[in-house]
Short mmCIF file of C-alpha atoms in Angstrom, two decimals:
data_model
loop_
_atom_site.label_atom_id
_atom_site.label_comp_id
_atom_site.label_asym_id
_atom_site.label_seq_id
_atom_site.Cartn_x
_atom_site.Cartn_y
_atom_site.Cartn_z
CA UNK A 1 5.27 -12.93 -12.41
CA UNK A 2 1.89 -13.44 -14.36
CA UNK A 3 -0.95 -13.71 -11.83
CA UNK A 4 -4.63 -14.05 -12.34
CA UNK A 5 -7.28 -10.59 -11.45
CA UNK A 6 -10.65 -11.92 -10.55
CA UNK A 7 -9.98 -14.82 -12.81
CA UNK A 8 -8.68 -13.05 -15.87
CA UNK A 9 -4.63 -13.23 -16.51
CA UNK A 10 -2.80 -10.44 -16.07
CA UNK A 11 1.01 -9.64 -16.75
CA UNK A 12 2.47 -9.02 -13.16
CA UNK A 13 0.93 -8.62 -9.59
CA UNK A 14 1.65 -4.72 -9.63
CA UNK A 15 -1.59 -2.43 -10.21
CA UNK A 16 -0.80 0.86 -10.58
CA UNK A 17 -3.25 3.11 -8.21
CA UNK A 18 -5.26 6.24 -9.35
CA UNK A 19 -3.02 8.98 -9.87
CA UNK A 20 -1.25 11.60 -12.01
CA UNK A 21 0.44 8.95 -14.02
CA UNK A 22 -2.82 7.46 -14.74
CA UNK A 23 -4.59 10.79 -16.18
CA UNK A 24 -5.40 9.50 -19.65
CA UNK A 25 -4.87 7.16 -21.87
CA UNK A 26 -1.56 7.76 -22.80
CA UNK A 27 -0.08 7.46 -19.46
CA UNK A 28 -1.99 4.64 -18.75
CA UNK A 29 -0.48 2.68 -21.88
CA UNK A 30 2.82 3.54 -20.74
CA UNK A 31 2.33 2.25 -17.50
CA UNK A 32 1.07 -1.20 -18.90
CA UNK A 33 3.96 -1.25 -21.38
CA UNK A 34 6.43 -0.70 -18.15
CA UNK A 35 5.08 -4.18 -16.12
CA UNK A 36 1.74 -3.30 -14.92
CA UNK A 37 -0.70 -5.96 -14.81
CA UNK A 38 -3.21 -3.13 -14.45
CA UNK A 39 -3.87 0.65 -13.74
CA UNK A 40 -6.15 2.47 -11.95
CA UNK A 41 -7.68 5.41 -13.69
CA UNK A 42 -7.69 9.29 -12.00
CA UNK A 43 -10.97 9.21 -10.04
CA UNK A 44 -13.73 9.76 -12.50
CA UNK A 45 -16.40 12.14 -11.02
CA UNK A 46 -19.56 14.23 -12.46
CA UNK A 47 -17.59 17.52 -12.26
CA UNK A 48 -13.08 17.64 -13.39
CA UNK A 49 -11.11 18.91 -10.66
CA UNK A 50 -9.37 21.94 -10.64
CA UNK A 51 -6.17 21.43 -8.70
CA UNK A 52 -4.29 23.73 -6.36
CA UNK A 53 -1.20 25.13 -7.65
CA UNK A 54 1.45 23.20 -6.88
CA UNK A 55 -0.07 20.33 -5.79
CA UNK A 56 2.81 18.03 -5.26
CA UNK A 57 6.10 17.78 -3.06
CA UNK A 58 8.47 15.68 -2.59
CA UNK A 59 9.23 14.60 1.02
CA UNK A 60 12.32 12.54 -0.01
CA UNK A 61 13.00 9.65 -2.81
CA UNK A 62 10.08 7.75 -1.16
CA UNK A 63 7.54 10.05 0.40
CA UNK A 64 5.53 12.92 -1.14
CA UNK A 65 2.81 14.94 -0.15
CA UNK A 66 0.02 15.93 -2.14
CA UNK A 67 -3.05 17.96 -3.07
CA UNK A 68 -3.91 16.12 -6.19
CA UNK A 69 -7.68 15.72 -6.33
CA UNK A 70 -9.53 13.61 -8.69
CA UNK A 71 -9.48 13.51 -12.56
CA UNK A 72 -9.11 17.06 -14.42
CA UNK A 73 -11.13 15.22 -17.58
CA UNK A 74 -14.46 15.22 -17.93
CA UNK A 75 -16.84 11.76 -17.15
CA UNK A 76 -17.65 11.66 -21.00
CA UNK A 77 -14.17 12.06 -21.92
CA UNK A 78 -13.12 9.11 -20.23
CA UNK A 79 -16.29 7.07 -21.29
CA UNK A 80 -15.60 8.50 -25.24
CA UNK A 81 -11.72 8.08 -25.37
CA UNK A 82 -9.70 7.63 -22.61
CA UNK A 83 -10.55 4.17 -21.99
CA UNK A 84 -11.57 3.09 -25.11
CA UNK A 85 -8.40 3.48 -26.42
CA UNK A 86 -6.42 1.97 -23.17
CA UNK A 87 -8.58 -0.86 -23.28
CA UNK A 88 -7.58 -1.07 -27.15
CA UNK A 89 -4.10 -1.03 -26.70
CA UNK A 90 -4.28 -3.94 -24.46
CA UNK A 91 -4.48 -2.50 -20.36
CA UNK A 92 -6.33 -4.16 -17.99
CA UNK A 93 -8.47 -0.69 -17.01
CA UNK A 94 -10.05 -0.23 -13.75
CA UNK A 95 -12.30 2.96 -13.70
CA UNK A 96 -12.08 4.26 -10.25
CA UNK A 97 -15.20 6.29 -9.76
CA UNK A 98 -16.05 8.53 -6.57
CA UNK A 99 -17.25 9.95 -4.29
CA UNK A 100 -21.27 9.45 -3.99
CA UNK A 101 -23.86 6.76 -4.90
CA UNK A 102 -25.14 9.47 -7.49
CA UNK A 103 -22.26 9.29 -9.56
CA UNK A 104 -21.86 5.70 -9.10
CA UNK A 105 -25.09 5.69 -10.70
CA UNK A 106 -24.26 8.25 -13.54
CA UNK A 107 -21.08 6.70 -14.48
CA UNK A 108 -20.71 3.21 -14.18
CA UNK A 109 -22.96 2.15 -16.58
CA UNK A 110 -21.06 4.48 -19.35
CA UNK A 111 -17.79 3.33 -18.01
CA UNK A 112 -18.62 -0.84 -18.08
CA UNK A 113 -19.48 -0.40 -21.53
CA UNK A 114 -16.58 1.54 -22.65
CA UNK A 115 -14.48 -1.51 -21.70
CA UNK A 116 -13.42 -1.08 -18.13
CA UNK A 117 -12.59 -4.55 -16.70
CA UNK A 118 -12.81 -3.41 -13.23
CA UNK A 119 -14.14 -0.56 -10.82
CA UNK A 120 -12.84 0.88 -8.08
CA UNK A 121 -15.25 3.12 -6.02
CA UNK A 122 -13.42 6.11 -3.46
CA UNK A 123 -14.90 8.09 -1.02
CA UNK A 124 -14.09 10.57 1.52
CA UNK A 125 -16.47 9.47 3.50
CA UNK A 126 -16.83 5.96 5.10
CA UNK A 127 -20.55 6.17 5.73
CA UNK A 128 -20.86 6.72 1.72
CA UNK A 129 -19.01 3.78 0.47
CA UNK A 130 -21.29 0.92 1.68
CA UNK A 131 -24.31 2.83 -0.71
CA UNK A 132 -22.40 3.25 -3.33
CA UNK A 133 -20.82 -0.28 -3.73
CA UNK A 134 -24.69 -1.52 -3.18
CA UNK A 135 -25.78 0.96 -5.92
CA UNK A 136 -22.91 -0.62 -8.34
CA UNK A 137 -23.87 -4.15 -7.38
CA UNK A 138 -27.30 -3.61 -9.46
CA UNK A 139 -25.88 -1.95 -12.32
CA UNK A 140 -22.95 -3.82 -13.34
CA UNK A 141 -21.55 -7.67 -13.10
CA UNK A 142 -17.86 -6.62 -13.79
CA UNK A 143 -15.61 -7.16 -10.06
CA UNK A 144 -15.75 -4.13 -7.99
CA UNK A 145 -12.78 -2.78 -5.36
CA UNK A 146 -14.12 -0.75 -2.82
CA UNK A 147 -10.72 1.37 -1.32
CA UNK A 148 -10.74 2.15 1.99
CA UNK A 149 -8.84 5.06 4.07
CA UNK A 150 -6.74 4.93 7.02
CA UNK A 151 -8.54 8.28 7.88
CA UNK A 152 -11.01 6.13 9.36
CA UNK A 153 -11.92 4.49 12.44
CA UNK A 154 -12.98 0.50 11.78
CA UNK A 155 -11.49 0.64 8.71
CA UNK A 156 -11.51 -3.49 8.61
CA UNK A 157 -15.51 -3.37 9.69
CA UNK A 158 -15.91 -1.40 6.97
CA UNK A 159 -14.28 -3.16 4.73
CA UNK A 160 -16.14 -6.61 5.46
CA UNK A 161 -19.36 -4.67 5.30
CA UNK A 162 -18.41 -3.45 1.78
CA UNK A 163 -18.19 -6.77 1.09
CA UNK A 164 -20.83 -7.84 2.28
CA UNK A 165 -22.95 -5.21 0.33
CA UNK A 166 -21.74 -6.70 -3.20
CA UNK A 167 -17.94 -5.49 -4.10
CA UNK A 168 -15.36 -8.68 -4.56
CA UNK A 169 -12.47 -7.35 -3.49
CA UNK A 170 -10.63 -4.12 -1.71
CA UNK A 171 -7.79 -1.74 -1.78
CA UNK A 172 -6.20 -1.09 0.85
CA UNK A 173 -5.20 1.93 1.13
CA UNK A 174 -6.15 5.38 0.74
CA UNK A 175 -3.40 8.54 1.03
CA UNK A 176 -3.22 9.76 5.06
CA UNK A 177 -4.11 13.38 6.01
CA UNK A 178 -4.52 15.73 5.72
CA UNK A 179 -0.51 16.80 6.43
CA UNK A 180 1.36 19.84 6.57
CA UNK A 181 4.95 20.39 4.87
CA UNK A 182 6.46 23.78 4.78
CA UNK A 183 9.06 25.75 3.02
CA UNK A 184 11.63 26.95 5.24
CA UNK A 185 13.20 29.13 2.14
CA UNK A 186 9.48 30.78 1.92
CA UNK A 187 8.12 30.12 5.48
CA UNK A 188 5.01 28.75 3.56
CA UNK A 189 3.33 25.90 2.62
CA UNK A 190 5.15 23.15 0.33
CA UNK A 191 1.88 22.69 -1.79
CA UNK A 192 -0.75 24.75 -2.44
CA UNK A 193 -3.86 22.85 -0.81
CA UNK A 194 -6.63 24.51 1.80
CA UNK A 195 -5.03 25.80 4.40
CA UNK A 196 -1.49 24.54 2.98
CA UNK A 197 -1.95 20.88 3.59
CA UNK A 198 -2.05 17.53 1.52
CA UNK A 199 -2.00 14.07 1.88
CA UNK A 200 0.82 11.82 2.54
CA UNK A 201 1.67 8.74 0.31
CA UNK A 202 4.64 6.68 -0.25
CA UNK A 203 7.51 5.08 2.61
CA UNK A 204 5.94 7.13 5.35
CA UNK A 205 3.11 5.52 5.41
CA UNK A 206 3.64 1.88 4.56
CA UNK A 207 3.86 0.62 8.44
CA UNK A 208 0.74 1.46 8.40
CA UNK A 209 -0.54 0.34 5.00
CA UNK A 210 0.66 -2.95 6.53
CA UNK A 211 -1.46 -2.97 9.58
CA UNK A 212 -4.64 -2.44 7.79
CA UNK A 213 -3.67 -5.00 5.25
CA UNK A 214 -3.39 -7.28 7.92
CA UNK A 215 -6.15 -6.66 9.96
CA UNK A 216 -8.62 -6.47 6.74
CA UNK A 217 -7.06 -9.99 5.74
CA UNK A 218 -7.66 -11.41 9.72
CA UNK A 219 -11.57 -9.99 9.12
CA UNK A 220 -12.15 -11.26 5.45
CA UNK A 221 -10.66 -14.59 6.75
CA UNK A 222 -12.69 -14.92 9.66
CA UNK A 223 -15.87 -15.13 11.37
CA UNK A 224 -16.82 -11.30 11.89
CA UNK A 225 -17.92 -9.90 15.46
CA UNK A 226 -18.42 -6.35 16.44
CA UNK A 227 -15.72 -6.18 18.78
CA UNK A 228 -11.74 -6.91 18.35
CA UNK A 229 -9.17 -5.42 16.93
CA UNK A 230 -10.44 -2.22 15.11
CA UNK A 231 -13.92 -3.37 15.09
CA UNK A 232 -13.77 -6.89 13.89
CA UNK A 233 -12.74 -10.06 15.65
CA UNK A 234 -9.34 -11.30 13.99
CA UNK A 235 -9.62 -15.24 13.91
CA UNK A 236 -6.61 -15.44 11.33
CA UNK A 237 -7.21 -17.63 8.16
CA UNK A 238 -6.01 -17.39 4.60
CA UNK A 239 -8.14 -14.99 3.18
CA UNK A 240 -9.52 -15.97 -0.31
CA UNK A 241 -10.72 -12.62 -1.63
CA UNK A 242 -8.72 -10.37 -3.89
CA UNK A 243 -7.00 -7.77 -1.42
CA UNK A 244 -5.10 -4.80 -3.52
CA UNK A 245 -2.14 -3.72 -0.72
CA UNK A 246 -1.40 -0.35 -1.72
CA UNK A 247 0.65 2.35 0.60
CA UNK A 248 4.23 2.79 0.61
CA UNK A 249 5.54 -0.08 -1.43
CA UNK A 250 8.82 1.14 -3.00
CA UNK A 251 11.11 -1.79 -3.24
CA UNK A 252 10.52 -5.45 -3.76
CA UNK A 253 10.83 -6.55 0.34
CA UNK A 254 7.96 -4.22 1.17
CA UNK A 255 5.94 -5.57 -1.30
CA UNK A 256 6.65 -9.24 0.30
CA UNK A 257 5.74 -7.58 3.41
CA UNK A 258 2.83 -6.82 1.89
CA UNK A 259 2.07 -9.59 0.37
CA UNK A 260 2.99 -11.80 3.57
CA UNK A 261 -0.01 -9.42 5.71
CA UNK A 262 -2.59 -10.87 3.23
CA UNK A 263 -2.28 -9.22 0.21
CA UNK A 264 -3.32 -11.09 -3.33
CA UNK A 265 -1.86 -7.75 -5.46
CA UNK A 266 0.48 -4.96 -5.01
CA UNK A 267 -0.69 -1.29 -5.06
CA UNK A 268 1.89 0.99 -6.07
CA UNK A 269 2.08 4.88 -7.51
CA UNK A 270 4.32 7.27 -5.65
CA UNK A 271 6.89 4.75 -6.51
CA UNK A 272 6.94 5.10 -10.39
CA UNK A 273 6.15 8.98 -10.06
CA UNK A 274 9.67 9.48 -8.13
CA UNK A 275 11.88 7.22 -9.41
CA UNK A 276 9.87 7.08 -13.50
CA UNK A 277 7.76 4.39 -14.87
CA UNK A 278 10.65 2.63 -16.17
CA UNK A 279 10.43 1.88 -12.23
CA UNK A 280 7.84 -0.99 -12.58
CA UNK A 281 9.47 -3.47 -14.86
CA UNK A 282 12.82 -3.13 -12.43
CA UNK A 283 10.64 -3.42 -9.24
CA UNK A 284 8.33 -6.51 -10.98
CA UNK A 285 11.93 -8.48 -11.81
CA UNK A 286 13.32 -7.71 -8.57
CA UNK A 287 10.22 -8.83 -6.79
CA UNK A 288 10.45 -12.04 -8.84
CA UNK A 289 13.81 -12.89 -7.74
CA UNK A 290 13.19 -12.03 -4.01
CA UNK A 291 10.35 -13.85 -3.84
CA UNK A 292 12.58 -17.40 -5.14
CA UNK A 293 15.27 -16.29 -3.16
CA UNK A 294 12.69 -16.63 -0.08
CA UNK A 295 11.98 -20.62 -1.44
CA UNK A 296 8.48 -19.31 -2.83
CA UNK A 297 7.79 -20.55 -6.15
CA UNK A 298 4.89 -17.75 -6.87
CA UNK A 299 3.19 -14.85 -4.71
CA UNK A 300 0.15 -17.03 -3.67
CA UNK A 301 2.89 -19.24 -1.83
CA UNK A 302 3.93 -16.16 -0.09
CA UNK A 303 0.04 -14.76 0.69
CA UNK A 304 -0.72 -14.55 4.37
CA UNK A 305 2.22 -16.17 5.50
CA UNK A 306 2.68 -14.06 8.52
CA UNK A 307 -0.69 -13.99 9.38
CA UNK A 308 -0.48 -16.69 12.14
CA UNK A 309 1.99 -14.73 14.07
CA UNK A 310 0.01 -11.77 14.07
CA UNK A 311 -2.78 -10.30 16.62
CA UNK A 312 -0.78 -12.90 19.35
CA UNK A 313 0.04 -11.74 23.00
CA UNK A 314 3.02 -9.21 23.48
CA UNK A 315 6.66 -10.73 23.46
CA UNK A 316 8.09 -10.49 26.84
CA UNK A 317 10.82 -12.71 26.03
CA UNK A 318 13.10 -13.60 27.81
CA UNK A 319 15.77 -13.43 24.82
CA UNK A 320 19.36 -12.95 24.63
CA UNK A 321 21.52 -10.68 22.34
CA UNK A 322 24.43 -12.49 20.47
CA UNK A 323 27.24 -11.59 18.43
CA UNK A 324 28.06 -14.34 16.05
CA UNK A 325 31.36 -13.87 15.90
CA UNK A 326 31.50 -13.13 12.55
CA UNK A 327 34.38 -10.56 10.42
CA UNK A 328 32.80 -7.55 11.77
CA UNK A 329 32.80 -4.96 9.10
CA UNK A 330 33.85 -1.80 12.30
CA UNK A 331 30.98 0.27 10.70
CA UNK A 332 30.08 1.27 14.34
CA UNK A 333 26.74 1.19 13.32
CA UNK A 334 25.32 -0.64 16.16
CA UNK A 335 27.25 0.73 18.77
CA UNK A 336 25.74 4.26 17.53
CA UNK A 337 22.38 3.54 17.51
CA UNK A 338 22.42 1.71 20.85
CA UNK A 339 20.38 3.45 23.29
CA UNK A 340 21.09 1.75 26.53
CA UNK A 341 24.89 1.83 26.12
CA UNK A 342 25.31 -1.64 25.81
CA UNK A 343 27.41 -2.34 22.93
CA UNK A 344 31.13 -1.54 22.56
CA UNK A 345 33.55 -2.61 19.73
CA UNK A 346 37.05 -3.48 20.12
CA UNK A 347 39.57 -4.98 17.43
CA UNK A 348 36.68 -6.12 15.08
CA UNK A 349 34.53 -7.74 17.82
CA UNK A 350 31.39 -6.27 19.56
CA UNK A 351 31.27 -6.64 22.89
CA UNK A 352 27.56 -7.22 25.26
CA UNK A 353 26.99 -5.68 28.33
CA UNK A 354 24.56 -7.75 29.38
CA UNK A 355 23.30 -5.57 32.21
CA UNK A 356 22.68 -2.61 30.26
CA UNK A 357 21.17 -4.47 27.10
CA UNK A 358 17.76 -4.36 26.86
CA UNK A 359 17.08 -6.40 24.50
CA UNK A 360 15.36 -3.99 22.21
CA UNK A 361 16.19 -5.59 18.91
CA UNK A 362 17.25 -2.54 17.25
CA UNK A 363 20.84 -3.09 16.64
CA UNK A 364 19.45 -6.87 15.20
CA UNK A 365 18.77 -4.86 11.48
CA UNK A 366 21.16 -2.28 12.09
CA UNK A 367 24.25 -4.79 11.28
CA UNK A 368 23.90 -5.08 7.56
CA UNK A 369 25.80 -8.06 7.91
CA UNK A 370 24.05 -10.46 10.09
CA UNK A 371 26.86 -10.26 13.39
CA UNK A 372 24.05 -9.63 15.91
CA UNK A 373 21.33 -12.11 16.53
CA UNK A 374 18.43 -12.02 19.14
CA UNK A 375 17.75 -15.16 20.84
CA UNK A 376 14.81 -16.65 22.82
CA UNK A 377 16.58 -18.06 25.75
CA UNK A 378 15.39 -21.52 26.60
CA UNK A 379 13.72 -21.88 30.07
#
């Protein structure tokens, strides 16, 4: 699973994004020894956060919500140690640094020469990110990721225009929020964040995470206008520049998805905080065998390949449910979840009513073994 990051080898597709895992050094060597072919640092900024307490909650094994802010450590502790001695015991660091062209400015400079191979610049704010990725054009040559958020609107205009303003690649993307979970026990907020709410991150969102993957690979692909989907004009084409798909990716066939909507690299970090980092080398050798299983030989075979069915017309069909007459399993799954009434199974066979099926699809993935098959009926 070795890939290449902005033309330097790295050990596996999977970057691990700015989080608790990545606070320091140590955890950042950990996740490198685990598979990562890189790892985001906690958001460096000119004053350490002071979290709320607790700050984290899980939703289920693959969601969370949280109120983790940016990094607890100081800008000169990072500069002095914390990446210094990453980059010494062999990770590929990229120093995510927020949330204002002013501390672009301060800590960039500090940050390149303490060995970061990469930056990644965050912001709250999508009028601010443009500046600062413009500001960290003229101070450094190293690649820069500008991350975007799904908090706002035009998210693919503004991540061609951060492009255009100097950065060479993006992540894609940011938590969602803010949310509210609440304690039933307590009849109070899960986490501790202003006014009790956090941001959401993991399964939830990776729908989502998908859609803006796809539309910022349509835009980077294409000739940009000012109107389209989300702001930009989707001609589709097989976009070139690195695209980091972060946002729910918790198994190795959502990170196909992901990589099949356009992204070059896999984003991943509420994945390895639920399940442990010895996570990454299980999901990075179950991606691998996926991916052959699929007839791909490597993930820039399997990069934008469902692109060209994207951004088309609706479906109106017509199509035709089928059962394939196949040892059904009697799980009753299907019949269950069928809305419209349309399914009934007798003696190990499912029968259709035809007049009542609406040809929703959603039995189709419900049968985990393949009996039901939606057809396009031939005109």
């Amino acid at each position: 699973m070795k890939t290449t990051l902005f033309g330097c080898e790295v050990a596996s597709p999977i970057i691990v994004g700015s989080g608790p895992l990545s606070a320091d050094a140590e955890g950042m060597i950990a996740l490198h020894r685990a598979g990562a072919g890189a790892v985001v640092t906690k958001t460096i900024r000119d004053n350490p956060a002071i979290n709320p307490e607790p700050h984290m909650f899980p939703l289920d094994s693959r969601s969370m919500v949280n109120a983790d802010k940016w990094s607890t450590l100081t800008g000169e502790r990072w500069v002095k140690k914390e990446v210094p001695t990453a980059v010494e015991r062999g990770v590929k660091v990229i120093a995510s640094v927020g949330h204002t062209p002013t501390e672009v400015e301060r800590w960039v400079p500090d940050l390149d020469a303490a060995g970061a191979s990469v930056f990644e610049l965050v912001s709250y704010d999508a009028s601010t990110l443009v500046p600062m990725v413009k500001r960290a054009r003229e101070i450094t040559a190293k690649p820069i990721l500008a991350k975007v958020s799904p908090n706002w609107p035009a998210t693919a205009k503004v991540a061609v225009d951060a492009v255009g303003a100097g950065a060479d690649g993006i992540t894609a993307i940011d938590s969602l929020g803010p949310v509210l979970s609440i304690d039933i026990h307590n009849a109070s907020p899960s986490i501790g964040g202003e006014l009790g709410m956090g941001w959401l991150t993991g399964a939830a969102i990776k729908a989502l995470a998908l859609r803006h993957v796809a539309e910022i690979s349509s835009a980077l692909g294409s000739d940009v206008s000012s109107n389209g989907t989300n702001g930009v004009e989707s001609h589709v084409a097989q976009p070139q520049i690195p695209l980091v798909g972060t946002g729910g990716v918790t198994n190795a066939s959502d990170a196909v998805e992901m990589l099949m909507a356009g992204a070059s690299h896999i984003g991943i970090c509420t994945l390895p905080i639920l399940k442990g980092v010895g996570a990454i080398a299980r999901f990075v050798d179950q991606l691998d065998e996926l991916i052959a299983s699929l007839g791909y030989v490597s993930i820039d075979d399997v990069r934008g390949r469902a692109l060209h069915a994207l951004f088309g017309p609706e479906d109106t069909g017509p199509h035709r449910l089928v059962f394939q007459n196949a040892p059904c399993k009697s799980c009753r799954l299907c019949v269950t979840r069928c809305p419209y009434r349309a399914l009934t199974l007798d003696a190990g066979h499912i029968t259709i009513d035809h007049d009542r099926c609406h040809r929703c699809g959603l039995c189709v993935p419900s049968c985990k073994y393949g009996n039901l098959k939606l057809e396009r009926v031939k005109s």
